[in-house]
Coordinates of C-alpha atoms in Angstrom, one line a residue:
Chain A
M157 CA 5.0 -20.5 9.8
I158 CA 2.9 -18.9 7.1
T159 CA 3.6 -15.5 8.4
A160 CA 7.3 -16.1 8.5
M161 CA 7.2 -17.5 4.9
I162 CA 5.1 -14.7 3.4
L163 CA 7.2 -12.7 0.9
Q164 CA 10.3 -15.0 1.9
S165 CA 10.6 -15.3 -1.9
T166 CA 9.6 -13.3 -4.6
E167 CA 11.0 -15.4 -7.3
P168 CA 8.1 -16.1 -9.5
I169 CA 7.0 -19.4 -10.6
H170 CA 6.5 -19.4 -14.4
M171 CA 4.2 -21.9 -16.1
T172 CA 6.3 -24.5 -17.8
G173 CA 5.6 -26.3 -21.0
G174 CA 4.6 -29.2 -18.9
G175 CA 2.2 -27.1 -16.8
W176 CA 0.5 -25.9 -19.9
V177 CA 0.2 -29.4 -21.3
F178 CA -1.4 -30.5 -18.1
I179 CA -3.9 -27.8 -17.5
A180 CA -5.0 -28.0 -21.2
A181 CA -5.4 -31.7 -21.2
A182 CA -7.3 -31.5 -18.0
W183 CA -9.8 -28.8 -19.0
V184 CA -10.3 -30.2 -22.6
F185 CA -11.2 -33.5 -20.9
I186 CA -13.5 -32.2 -18.4
L187 CA -15.2 -29.7 -20.6
T188 CA -15.7 -32.3 -23.4
L189 CA -17.2 -34.9 -20.8
T190 CA -19.4 -32.0 -19.4
F191 CA -20.7 -30.7 -22.8
Y192 CA -21.3 -34.4 -24.0
T193 CA -23.2 -35.6 -21.0
F194 CA -25.2 -32.3 -20.5
G195 CA -25.9 -32.3 -24.3
K196 CA -27.2 -35.7 -24.3
I197 CA -29.6 -34.8 -21.5
L198 CA -30.8 -31.7 -22.7
G199 CA -30.7 -32.7 -26.3
K200 CA -33.4 -35.4 -25.6
K201 CA -36.0 -32.9 -24.4
Chain B
M135 CA -44.9 -57.4 -1.5
A136 CA -48.6 -55.4 -1.6
T137 CA -47.2 -53.1 1.3
E138 CA -43.8 -52.3 -0.6
T139 CA -45.6 -51.6 -3.9
N140 CA -48.2 -49.2 -2.3
Q141 CA -45.2 -47.4 -0.7
A142 CA -43.5 -47.4 -4.0
A143 CA -46.6 -45.8 -5.6
E144 CA -46.8 -43.0 -3.0
K145 CA -43.2 -41.8 -3.3
E146 CA -41.8 -38.4 -4.4
G147 CA -39.9 -37.9 -7.4
W148 CA -37.6 -35.8 -9.4
G149 CA -39.2 -33.2 -11.7
S150 CA -36.6 -33.4 -14.3
Q151 CA -33.4 -35.2 -15.3
L152 CA -31.5 -32.0 -15.4
G153 CA -32.9 -31.1 -12.0
L154 CA -31.7 -34.4 -10.6
V155 CA -28.3 -34.0 -12.1
L156 CA -28.0 -30.5 -10.6
A157 CA -29.1 -31.7 -7.1
M158 CA -26.8 -34.7 -7.4
A159 CA -23.9 -32.5 -8.5
G160 CA -25.0 -30.1 -5.6
N161 CA -24.3 -32.9 -3.2
A162 CA -21.0 -33.5 -4.7
V163 CA -19.7 -30.0 -5.0
G164 CA -18.7 -28.3 -1.9
L165 CA -16.1 -26.3 -0.1
G166 CA -13.5 -29.0 -0.8
N167 CA -13.9 -28.4 -4.6
F168 CA -12.6 -24.8 -4.1
L169 CA -10.4 -25.1 -1.2
R170 CA -9.0 -28.7 -0.8
F171 CA -8.2 -29.7 -4.5
P172 CA -5.9 -26.9 -5.4
S173 CA -3.8 -27.3 -2.1
L174 CA -3.8 -31.0 -2.5
A175 CA -2.5 -30.9 -6.3
A176 CA -0.1 -28.3 -5.4
Q177 CA 1.6 -30.4 -2.5
N178 CA 1.6 -33.7 -4.7
G179 CA 3.3 -33.2 -7.8
G180 CA 1.2 -30.2 -9.3
G181 CA 0.3 -31.4 -12.9
T182 CA 1.3 -34.8 -12.4
F183 CA -1.2 -35.2 -9.7
M184 CA -3.7 -35.3 -12.5
I185 CA -2.6 -38.6 -13.7
P186 CA -3.4 -40.6 -10.4
Y187 CA -6.4 -38.3 -9.9
F188 CA -8.1 -39.2 -13.3
I189 CA -7.1 -42.8 -13.0
S190 CA -8.8 -42.8 -9.6
L191 CA -11.8 -41.0 -11.2
L192 CA -12.0 -43.9 -13.7
L193 CA -11.2 -46.8 -11.3
L194 CA -13.1 -45.6 -8.3
G195 CA -15.0 -42.5 -8.4
I196 CA -17.2 -43.1 -11.5
P197 CA -17.7 -46.9 -10.9
L198 CA -18.6 -46.5 -7.2
M199 CA -20.9 -43.6 -8.0
W200 CA -22.8 -45.9 -10.5
I201 CA -22.9 -48.6 -7.8
E202 CA -24.6 -46.1 -5.4
W203 CA -27.1 -45.0 -8.1
G204 CA -27.9 -48.4 -8.8
I205 CA -28.4 -49.5 -5.3
G206 CA -30.6 -46.4 -4.7
R207 CA -32.8 -46.8 -7.8
Y208 CA -33.2 -50.5 -7.0
G209 CA -34.4 -49.9 -3.4
G210 CA -36.7 -47.3 -4.6
K211 CA -38.4 -49.8 -6.7
Y212 CA -39.6 -51.2 -3.7
G213 CA -40.5 -47.9 -1.6
Y214 CA -37.2 -47.7 0.2
S215 CA -35.6 -44.4 0.1
T216 CA -32.9 -45.2 2.8
S217 CA -30.3 -47.8 3.1
P218 CA -31.6 -50.1 5.7
G219 CA -34.3 -51.3 3.4
M220 CA -32.2 -51.0 0.5
F221 CA -29.7 -53.4 2.0
E222 CA -32.3 -55.9 3.1
K223 CA -33.3 -56.2 -0.4
L224 CA -29.7 -57.0 -1.4
W225 CA -29.0 -59.2 1.3
N226 CA -31.9 -61.2 3.1
N227 CA -30.3 -61.5 6.5
P228 CA -31.3 -59.7 9.7
L229 CA -28.1 -57.9 9.9
A230 CA -28.6 -55.9 6.8
K231 CA -31.0 -53.3 7.8
Y232 CA -28.6 -52.3 11.0
L233 CA -25.7 -52.2 8.4
G234 CA -28.0 -50.0 6.3
A235 CA -28.6 -47.9 9.4
L236 CA -25.2 -46.5 8.7
G237 CA -26.4 -44.9 5.6
V238 CA -28.7 -42.7 7.7
F239 CA -26.6 -42.1 10.7
I240 CA -23.6 -41.2 8.7
P241 CA -24.9 -38.4 6.6
L242 CA -26.9 -37.0 9.8
A243 CA -23.6 -37.0 11.9
F244 CA -21.9 -35.3 8.9
V245 CA -24.4 -32.6 8.4
I246 CA -24.6 -31.8 12.1
Y247 CA -21.2 -30.2 12.0
Y248 CA -21.1 -29.3 8.1
T249 CA -24.0 -26.9 8.8
Y250 CA -21.9 -25.0 11.3
I251 CA -19.2 -24.5 8.7
E252 CA -21.6 -23.7 6.0
S253 CA -23.1 -20.9 8.4
W254 CA -19.5 -19.4 8.4
T255 CA -19.7 -18.9 4.7
L256 CA -23.0 -17.2 5.0
G257 CA -21.7 -15.1 7.6
Y258 CA -18.6 -14.2 5.7
A259 CA -20.8 -13.3 2.7
V260 CA -23.0 -11.1 4.6
M261 CA -20.0 -9.3 6.4
S262 CA -18.2 -9.0 2.9
F263 CA -21.3 -7.5 1.1
T264 CA -21.9 -5.0 4.0
N265 CA -18.3 -4.1 4.0
Q266 CA -17.9 -5.0 7.5
M267 CA -14.8 -7.3 7.1
P268 CA -11.7 -5.8 8.9
S269 CA -9.8 -3.4 7.0
I270 CA -6.1 -4.2 6.1
A271 CA -5.1 -0.8 4.7
G272 CA -1.6 -0.1 5.2
Q273 CA -0.8 -3.7 6.4
T274 CA 1.6 -6.2 5.1
P275 CA 0.5 -9.3 3.9
Q276 CA 1.6 -11.2 7.0
E277 CA -0.1 -8.4 9.2
A278 CA -3.4 -9.0 6.9
F279 CA -3.2 -12.7 7.4
A280 CA -2.9 -12.4 11.1
T281 CA -6.0 -9.8 11.1
M282 CA -7.9 -12.2 9.3
G283 CA -6.8 -15.0 11.6
N284 CA -8.0 -13.1 14.5
Y285 CA -11.3 -12.2 13.0
L286 CA -12.0 -15.9 12.3
A287 CA -11.3 -16.7 15.9
T288 CA -13.5 -13.8 17.0
Y289 CA -16.2 -14.9 14.6
Q290 CA -16.1 -18.5 16.1
G291 CA -15.5 -17.3 19.7
T292 CA -12.4 -19.4 20.1
N293 CA -10.3 -16.4 21.2
N294 CA -12.3 -15.4 24.1
E295 CA -11.3 -16.0 27.7
S296 CA -14.2 -18.1 28.3
H297 CA -13.9 -22.0 28.1
L298 CA -16.8 -21.9 25.6
S299 CA -16.8 -20.9 22.1
G300 CA -19.6 -19.4 20.0
T301 CA -20.6 -15.7 19.6
T302 CA -23.8 -13.9 18.8
M303 CA -23.0 -13.9 15.0
S304 CA -21.9 -17.4 14.8
W305 CA -25.1 -18.6 16.5
L306 CA -27.2 -16.1 14.4
F307 CA -25.9 -17.3 11.0
F308 CA -26.0 -20.9 12.2
I309 CA -29.7 -20.6 13.0
I310 CA -30.3 -19.0 9.8
T311 CA -28.5 -21.6 7.9
L312 CA -30.2 -24.5 9.7
G313 CA -33.6 -22.8 9.4
T314 CA -33.1 -22.4 5.5
N315 CA -32.0 -26.1 5.3
L316 CA -35.0 -27.3 7.1
F317 CA -37.4 -25.0 5.1
V318 CA -36.2 -26.4 1.7
L319 CA -36.3 -29.9 3.1
S320 CA -39.8 -29.4 4.2
R321 CA -40.8 -28.7 0.7
G322 CA -39.8 -32.0 -0.7
I323 CA -37.6 -33.3 -3.4
A324 CA -39.2 -31.5 -6.6
G325 CA -40.7 -28.5 -4.5
G326 CA -37.7 -28.0 -2.4
I327 CA -34.2 -29.6 -3.2
E328 CA -34.5 -29.6 -6.9
K329 CA -35.7 -26.0 -6.9
M330 CA -32.8 -24.9 -4.7
A331 CA -30.4 -26.9 -7.2
K332 CA -31.7 -25.2 -10.2
I333 CA -31.0 -21.8 -8.6
A334 CA -27.8 -22.5 -6.5
M335 CA -25.8 -24.5 -9.1
P336 CA -25.9 -22.1 -12.0
L337 CA -25.4 -19.3 -9.8
L338 CA -22.4 -21.0 -8.0
I339 CA -20.9 -21.6 -11.4
L340 CA -21.6 -18.0 -12.7
F341 CA -20.1 -16.6 -9.4
A342 CA -17.1 -18.9 -9.7
I343 CA -16.3 -17.7 -13.1
I344 CA -16.5 -14.1 -12.1
V345 CA -14.4 -14.5 -9.2
G346 CA -11.8 -16.7 -11.2
I347 CA -11.5 -13.9 -13.7
R348 CA -10.9 -11.4 -11.1
V349 CA -8.3 -13.5 -9.5
L350 CA -6.5 -14.5 -12.6
S351 CA -6.2 -10.9 -13.7
L352 CA -4.2 -10.2 -10.5
P353 CA -0.5 -9.8 -11.1
G354 CA 1.2 -12.7 -9.6
A355 CA -1.9 -15.1 -9.9
M356 CA -0.2 -17.1 -12.7
D357 CA 2.5 -18.1 -10.3
G358 CA -0.3 -19.9 -8.2
V359 CA -1.6 -21.4 -11.3
A360 CA 1.9 -22.6 -12.1
F361 CA 2.4 -23.9 -8.5
V362 CA -0.9 -26.1 -9.0
W363 CA -0.1 -27.3 -12.4
N364 CA 3.7 -27.4 -13.2
P365 CA 4.4 -31.1 -13.1
D366 CA 7.0 -32.6 -10.7
F367 CA 7.4 -36.2 -12.4
S368 CA 9.5 -37.5 -9.4
R369 CA 6.4 -37.7 -7.4
I370 CA 4.5 -40.0 -9.8
T371 CA 6.0 -42.9 -8.4
D372 CA 5.3 -41.9 -4.8
G373 CA 2.5 -44.1 -3.3
A374 CA 1.2 -41.6 -0.8
V375 CA 0.4 -39.2 -4.0
W376 CA -1.6 -42.0 -5.4
L377 CA -3.4 -42.6 -2.3
A378 CA -4.2 -38.9 -1.9
A379 CA -5.7 -38.7 -5.2
A380 CA -7.8 -41.8 -4.7
G381 CA -8.8 -40.3 -1.4
Q382 CA -9.6 -36.9 -3.0
I383 CA -11.8 -38.5 -5.7
F384 CA -13.6 -40.5 -3.1
F385 CA -14.5 -37.5 -0.9
T386 CA -15.0 -34.9 -3.8
L387 CA -17.8 -37.2 -5.1
S388 CA -19.4 -37.4 -1.9
L389 CA -19.5 -41.2 -2.0
G390 CA -20.2 -43.3 1.0
T391 CA -22.6 -41.0 2.7
G392 CA -25.8 -42.7 1.7
S393 CA -27.2 -39.4 0.3
I394 CA -26.7 -40.7 -3.4
E395 CA -28.6 -43.8 -2.6
T396 CA -31.5 -41.7 -1.3
Y397 CA -31.6 -39.3 -4.2
A398 CA -31.6 -42.1 -6.5
S399 CA -34.4 -43.8 -4.8
Y400 CA -36.6 -41.3 -6.4
L401 CA -35.9 -42.3 -9.8
K402 CA -38.3 -44.7 -11.7
E403 CA -37.2 -48.1 -12.4
T404 CA -36.4 -47.6 -16.0
D405 CA -34.7 -44.1 -15.5
D406 CA -31.2 -43.9 -16.5
V407 CA -28.3 -43.9 -14.0
V408 CA -25.3 -44.4 -16.2
L409 CA -25.5 -40.9 -18.3
T410 CA -27.0 -39.1 -15.1
G411 CA -24.1 -40.4 -12.9
L412 CA -21.5 -39.5 -15.5
A413 CA -23.1 -36.0 -15.8
T414 CA -23.0 -35.5 -12.2
S415 CA -19.3 -36.6 -12.0
S416 CA -18.4 -34.3 -14.9
M417 CA -20.1 -31.3 -13.2
N418 CA -18.1 -31.9 -9.9
E419 CA -14.8 -32.3 -11.8
F420 CA -15.6 -29.0 -13.8
C421 CA -16.2 -27.0 -10.3
E422 CA -12.9 -28.8 -8.9
V423 CA -10.5 -28.8 -11.6
V424 CA -11.5 -25.8 -13.8
L425 CA -13.1 -23.4 -11.4
G426 CA -11.4 -24.6 -8.1
G427 CA -8.0 -24.7 -9.6
S428 CA -8.3 -21.1 -10.7
I429 CA -9.2 -19.3 -7.6
A430 CA -7.9 -20.0 -4.1
I431 CA -4.2 -21.0 -4.7
P432 CA -3.7 -18.3 -7.5
A433 CA -5.2 -15.5 -5.3
A434 CA -2.9 -16.6 -2.4
A435 CA -0.1 -16.5 -4.7
A436 CA -0.9 -13.1 -6.0
F437 CA -1.3 -11.6 -2.7
F438 CA 1.3 -13.3 -0.2
G439 CA 3.8 -14.2 -3.0
P440 CA 4.8 -17.4 -4.4
G441 CA 7.3 -18.1 -1.5
A442 CA 4.1 -18.5 0.9
A443 CA 2.3 -20.8 -1.5
T444 CA 3.7 -23.9 -0.1
A445 CA 2.9 -23.0 3.4
I446 CA -0.6 -21.7 2.5
A447 CA -1.5 -25.0 0.7
N448 CA -0.3 -26.8 3.7
A449 CA -2.2 -25.1 6.2
G450 CA -5.2 -26.6 5.2
T451 CA -8.9 -26.1 4.0
F452 CA -10.2 -23.7 6.9
N453 CA -7.1 -21.4 6.8
L454 CA -7.3 -21.1 3.0
G455 CA -10.9 -20.2 2.9
F456 CA -11.6 -18.3 6.0
Q457 CA -8.1 -16.5 6.4
T458 CA -6.2 -16.3 3.3
M459 CA -9.2 -15.5 0.9
P460 CA -10.5 -12.7 3.1
A461 CA -7.2 -11.2 3.1
V462 CA -7.0 -11.3 -0.5
F463 CA -10.4 -9.7 -1.0
S464 CA -9.9 -6.9 1.6
G465 CA -6.9 -6.0 -0.3
L466 CA -8.6 -5.6 -3.5
P467 CA -10.4 -2.6 -4.8
G468 CA -14.2 -3.6 -4.8
G469 CA -13.0 -6.6 -2.7
F470 CA -16.0 -6.5 -0.7
L471 CA -18.0 -7.3 -3.6
F472 CA -16.0 -10.0 -4.9
G473 CA -15.3 -11.4 -1.4
G474 CA -19.2 -11.5 -1.0
I475 CA -19.5 -13.2 -4.5
F476 CA -16.9 -16.0 -3.3
F477 CA -18.6 -16.6 0.0
T478 CA -21.9 -16.8 -1.5
L479 CA -20.6 -19.4 -4.1
L480 CA -19.3 -21.4 -0.9
F481 CA -22.5 -21.0 0.6
F482 CA -24.3 -22.6 -2.4
A483 CA -21.8 -25.3 -2.4
G484 CA -22.4 -26.0 1.0
I485 CA -26.2 -25.8 1.2
T486 CA -26.6 -28.0 -1.8
S487 CA -24.6 -30.5 0.2
S488 CA -26.1 -30.1 3.6
L489 CA -29.6 -30.7 1.8
A490 CA -28.3 -34.0 0.3
L491 CA -26.7 -35.0 3.8
A492 CA -30.0 -34.3 5.6
Q493 CA -32.4 -35.9 3.3
P494 CA -31.6 -39.7 4.2
A495 CA -32.7 -38.8 7.8
M496 CA -35.8 -36.9 6.5
A497 CA -36.6 -39.8 4.2
F498 CA -36.1 -42.1 7.0
F499 CA -38.7 -40.5 9.3
E500 CA -41.2 -39.9 6.5
D501 CA -41.2 -43.4 5.1
E502 CA -40.2 -45.6 8.0
M503 CA -41.6 -43.7 10.9
K504 CA -44.7 -42.5 9.0
M505 CA -44.2 -38.7 9.9
K506 CA -45.5 -36.1 7.8
R507 CA -42.8 -34.0 6.0
T508 CA -42.9 -31.0 8.2
R509 CA -42.8 -33.0 11.4
A510 CA -39.8 -34.9 9.8
A511 CA -38.0 -31.5 9.1
L512 CA -38.6 -30.4 12.7
V513 CA -37.3 -33.9 14.3
V514 CA -34.2 -33.5 11.9
G515 CA -33.7 -29.9 12.7
A516 CA -33.9 -30.6 16.3
V517 CA -31.3 -33.2 16.2
M518 CA -29.1 -31.1 14.0
L519 CA -29.6 -28.2 16.4
F520 CA -29.0 -30.0 19.7
G521 CA -26.3 -32.2 18.2
C522 CA -24.3 -29.1 17.0
I523 CA -24.5 -27.3 20.4
P524 CA -21.2 -28.9 21.7
I525 CA -19.7 -28.5 18.4
V526 CA -20.2 -24.6 18.5
L527 CA -19.2 -24.5 22.2
W528 CA -16.1 -26.6 22.1
L529 CA -14.9 -25.8 18.8
Q530 CA -11.2 -25.3 19.9
Y531 CA -11.2 -28.5 21.8
G532 CA -11.4 -31.0 18.9
F533 CA -15.3 -31.6 18.8
L534 CA -15.7 -30.8 15.2
D535 CA -12.5 -32.2 14.3
E536 CA -13.5 -35.6 15.7
F537 CA -16.8 -35.7 14.0
D538 CA -15.2 -34.7 10.7
F539 CA -12.7 -37.7 11.3
W540 CA -15.4 -40.3 11.8
A541 CA -18.4 -39.2 10.0
G542 CA -16.7 -37.0 7.3
A543 CA -14.1 -39.6 6.4
L544 CA -13.2 -43.0 7.9
L545 CA -17.2 -44.0 7.9
L546 CA -17.8 -43.2 4.6
L547 CA -15.0 -45.6 3.4
V548 CA -16.5 -48.3 5.4
F549 CA -20.0 -47.8 4.2
S550 CA -18.7 -47.7 0.6
L551 CA -16.9 -51.1 1.3
I552 CA -20.2 -52.5 2.8
E553 CA -22.4 -51.5 -0.1
T554 CA -19.9 -52.6 -2.9
I555 CA -19.4 -56.1 -1.5
L556 CA -23.2 -56.3 -0.8
F557 CA -24.2 -55.2 -4.3
F558 CA -21.5 -57.0 -6.4
W559 CA -20.8 -60.0 -4.2
I560 CA -23.7 -60.9 -2.2
F561 CA -26.6 -59.6 -4.5
G562 CA -24.7 -61.0 -7.5
A563 CA -22.5 -59.3 -9.8
K564 CA -24.5 -60.0 -13.0
K565 CA -27.6 -58.9 -11.4
A566 CA -25.9 -55.8 -10.2
W567 CA -24.3 -55.1 -13.4
D568 CA -27.8 -55.5 -15.3
E569 CA -29.7 -53.4 -12.5
I570 CA -27.1 -50.5 -13.4
R571 CA -27.6 -50.7 -17.2
K572 CA -31.4 -50.7 -17.2
G573 CA -32.7 -47.6 -19.1
Q574 CA -29.1 -46.8 -19.7
Q575 CA -29.1 -43.8 -22.3
I576 CA -25.4 -44.3 -23.0
N577 CA -23.7 -47.7 -23.3
L578 CA -21.8 -48.8 -20.2
P579 CA -18.6 -50.1 -21.4
G580 CA -18.0 -53.7 -20.3
F581 CA -14.5 -53.1 -18.8
F582 CA -16.4 -51.5 -15.7
F583 CA -17.7 -54.7 -14.8
P584 CA -14.5 -56.1 -13.3
I585 CA -13.7 -52.6 -12.1
M586 CA -16.8 -52.6 -10.1
K587 CA -16.3 -56.2 -8.9
Y588 CA -12.6 -56.3 -8.1
V589 CA -10.9 -52.9 -8.1
V590 CA -13.2 -50.7 -6.3
P591 CA -13.3 -52.9 -3.0
I592 CA -9.4 -53.4 -3.3
L593 CA -9.1 -49.5 -3.6
L594 CA -11.5 -49.0 -0.8
I595 CA -9.6 -51.6 1.3
V596 CA -6.1 -49.9 0.7
I597 CA -7.6 -46.2 1.5
L598 CA -9.2 -47.6 4.6
I599 CA -6.0 -49.4 6.0
K600 CA -4.0 -46.1 5.4
G601 CA -6.8 -44.1 7.0
A602 CA -6.8 -46.4 9.9
I603 CA -3.1 -46.4 10.4
D604 CA -2.9 -42.5 9.9
G605 CA -5.8 -41.4 11.7
M606 CA -7.7 -43.9 13.7
I607 CA -5.3 -45.7 15.9
P608 CA -3.6 -42.5 17.2
R609 CA -7.2 -41.2 17.7
I610 CA -8.5 -44.5 19.6
T611 CA -5.3 -44.5 21.6
F612 CA -6.4 -40.9 22.7
Q613 CA -4.1 -38.7 20.9
T614 CA -3.4 -36.4 17.9
W615 CA -0.6 -34.3 17.8
Q616 CA -2.6 -31.1 19.1
D617 CA -3.5 -33.2 22.0
L618 CA -0.1 -33.7 23.3
P619 CA 1.3 -30.5 25.0
G620 CA 4.8 -29.9 24.0
W621 CA 4.9 -32.5 21.3
S622 CA 4.8 -31.2 17.6
R623 CA 5.1 -33.2 14.4
D624 CA 7.8 -30.7 13.2
T625 CA 10.1 -30.9 16.1
A626 CA 9.3 -34.4 17.4
T627 CA 12.3 -36.5 18.5
V628 CA 12.7 -40.0 16.8
A629 CA 11.6 -41.5 20.1
Q630 CA 8.4 -39.5 20.3
R631 CA 7.5 -40.3 16.5
I632 CA 7.8 -44.0 17.3
L633 CA 5.8 -43.6 20.3
Y634 CA 3.1 -41.5 18.5
E635 CA 2.9 -43.8 15.4
F636 CA 2.3 -46.9 17.7
G637 CA -0.5 -45.1 19.6
L638 CA 1.6 -44.9 22.8
A639 CA 2.3 -41.2 23.2
G640 CA -1.0 -40.3 24.8
R641 CA -0.4 -43.2 27.3
Q642 CA 3.0 -42.0 28.0
L643 CA 1.7 -38.5 28.7
V644 CA -1.1 -39.8 31.0
E645 CA 1.7 -41.6 32.9
N646 CA 3.9 -38.5 32.9
T647 CA 1.5 -35.8 33.6
G648 CA -1.8 -37.3 34.6
D649 CA -3.8 -35.4 32.2
L650 CA -4.6 -35.7 28.4
P651 CA -6.0 -32.1 26.9
N652 CA -9.1 -32.6 24.9
F653 CA -9.5 -36.2 26.2
W654 CA -12.9 -35.6 27.4
Y655 CA -14.1 -33.6 24.6
R656 CA -13.1 -36.2 22.0
W657 CA -14.7 -38.8 23.8
G658 CA -17.8 -36.6 24.0
A659 CA -18.0 -36.4 20.4
R660 CA -17.5 -40.2 19.9
I661 CA -20.4 -40.9 22.5
E662 CA -22.6 -38.4 20.8
M663 CA -22.0 -40.0 17.4
L664 CA -22.6 -43.5 19.2
V665 CA -25.7 -42.2 20.5
I666 CA -27.3 -41.1 17.2
Y667 CA -26.2 -44.6 15.5
I668 CA -27.8 -46.4 18.4
M669 CA -31.0 -44.4 18.1
F670 CA -31.1 -45.2 14.5
I671 CA -30.6 -48.9 15.3
V672 CA -33.6 -48.8 17.8
L673 CA -35.6 -46.9 15.4
V674 CA -34.9 -49.3 12.4
S675 CA -36.0 -52.1 14.8
I676 CA -39.1 -50.4 15.8
A677 CA -39.9 -49.6 12.0
W678 CA -39.4 -53.2 10.9
K679 CA -41.5 -54.6 13.6
K680 CA -44.3 -52.1 12.5
R681 CA -43.6 -53.1 8.9
G682 CA -44.0 -56.8 10.0
G683 CA -47.3 -56.0 11.2
R684 CA -48.5 -54.1 8.0
N685 CA -47.3 -56.8 6.0
R686 CA -49.3 -59.4 8.1
E687 CA -52.2 -57.2 7.5
G688 CA -51.9 -56.8 4.0
A689 CA -51.5 -60.7 3.5
D690 CA -54.7 -61.2 5.4
A691 CA -56.7 -58.7 3.3

C-alpha cells in the first residue's frame, strides 16, 4: 500500500496559521518547563 | 526493623541529582519518542492532538510518575529496591509481595525482546557508518522503500527459506548489545547506569539536533511538519483520539514497568521527587515533541512525497524506523553519516531504556537473593539471552509481537492501576501525598491530590478496558488479523468483522480449516512469560522465608 501511495500526490501541504500556533505553543511550553526544571536542579549546586 | 535498616544502610545511591534525572529520562526516552509519536500525532488530528496530549500529561503522566517515584523512595527507606517489598510496606497482606513480583517480571519480560530491537539500531548504525547499507542510486522512492524492506528482512532473517529467522549479523549485534547492557549493569548505579546516562543522553540530544537540522533543510520536509502539526479540529471530539493521547503519554514516560520505583529507591528519604520527576518528564517531552516531531515524518514526506505521508504514518514504528528512514538517508549526500548518527541516537535511546528495564531484576537478585552484582548480571543476562532465542528464531510468527502486547503494553496498565490503588487507597491518600512531598524542591500544587486519587485510576481503567477490547480478547481467543489466512482488516466483510470483534473468527477458522497459523508460537510466548512470572513468585517466596529467618535472628540478638 505504501509503495502504491508513494508519489501519488505531489500536492504540497503547507503549514497553516493553526499549525504554526500549535507548534509554537508546544515548543514554548516544553522548552520553558525544561529550562525551568533543569535551571533549578543545576542552580542549587 | 533492624534487618531492613541494615539493608538500607548498605544500599547504592545516585552520584548526583542531574545524573538521576538523566538516567530516569533515559528510561523514558526510547524509540517511540522518535518513531511512534510523530505518526500518532499525524493520524489523530495533527496539531489538535496536542490538546488531549498535554491534558493527559497533566492528568495522568506526571501524577502517575510522582506516584511511582514516591513508592520507590518510600520502599528504599526500608531497604527495598523492588516492588515486592515496596508493596508489602504499603499493604500488610501476604498477597502484596506477589503482586509486587509483577514489577520485576514485567520489566524483565519487556527487556528480553526490547534488547533485540535495540540491537537492530546498533547494527544499522554500524552498517550506515561503514557505508554498507544498500545503494538506492537510480531507484524510484517506491523501489528504494522495497529495497530497504528487503534489507530489514534479510538482516532479521525473516525472508530466508528456513522456518527459522535470525542471521549471523542479527545474532552478533544482539550479543554485543546484551553484553554492553550487562557490563554497564555490573558496574552498579552510580558507576554504571548513571555514567552511561551522562554520556548517552547529551549525545542523543546533540545527534537528534544534527539530524533534525539536516532533515528540515530538505525540500519538502516542511510538508511533513505540516502533516504533524496542522490542526484538524473535527477530531477533537473523537474519543479514540483522547484515548490514543492518554495511551501515548502513559507509554512514552515508561510508566508501569517497575523501573521508576527501582531507580527512585536509591534516593535518600528526604531527596526531592517532585522537581526531579518533573524534570524527567520535561526532558522526555522535549525529545518527543520537539526533536521526535522534527525528524521521521518530515524526512518521509521529503523523500516519498506528501501523498505517502499518511500511509507511512499508518505503517507503524518499525517500518518508519528501519525501512523509511534508511531509504531517506541512502538517498542523501553524506547520508551514510547522518544515517549512522540517527541510528546511534536510537541506540542510545534504547540502551538507556533497557538498562532501566533490567535493573529491577538485578536489584532483586542482589537484594533478595543476596547475589554479588557480577553474578546477578550473569543471571539476568542468561535469562535475557535464553528468553530471547525464540524471539530471534520465530520473529515472523508473532513471538515478539506477543511479548510486546503483554509485557510492553497491557500489563503495564495493570501494574500502574495496582500501584495507584495501593498507594492512594490502601496505604492512605494523605500519607501518600505527604510522602511524595517530602523534601520537595518546588511546591506540589494541591489540585494534584484529587487527580492522583481519583483521575489517575479512572483513566487507567478506561485505557485498560479499551486495550482489553481491542487487543486482549482477540488474542486470548487465538486470533489477530495476521493469524487469519485470507482475512484482512481492510477487506473483511461485515460478517467477518463481527466474528472478529467478538473473538470468534479464530474458532471459526479452526472449525473450517483445522489449523490456526501462529497458534503454537503465540502460546509459546505466553507460556514463556508465565514461566518467568512463576519463577519470580517462587523466588519471592524463598526470599521472604529467608528474610523471616534473618528477622528472627535479629530479634534474638
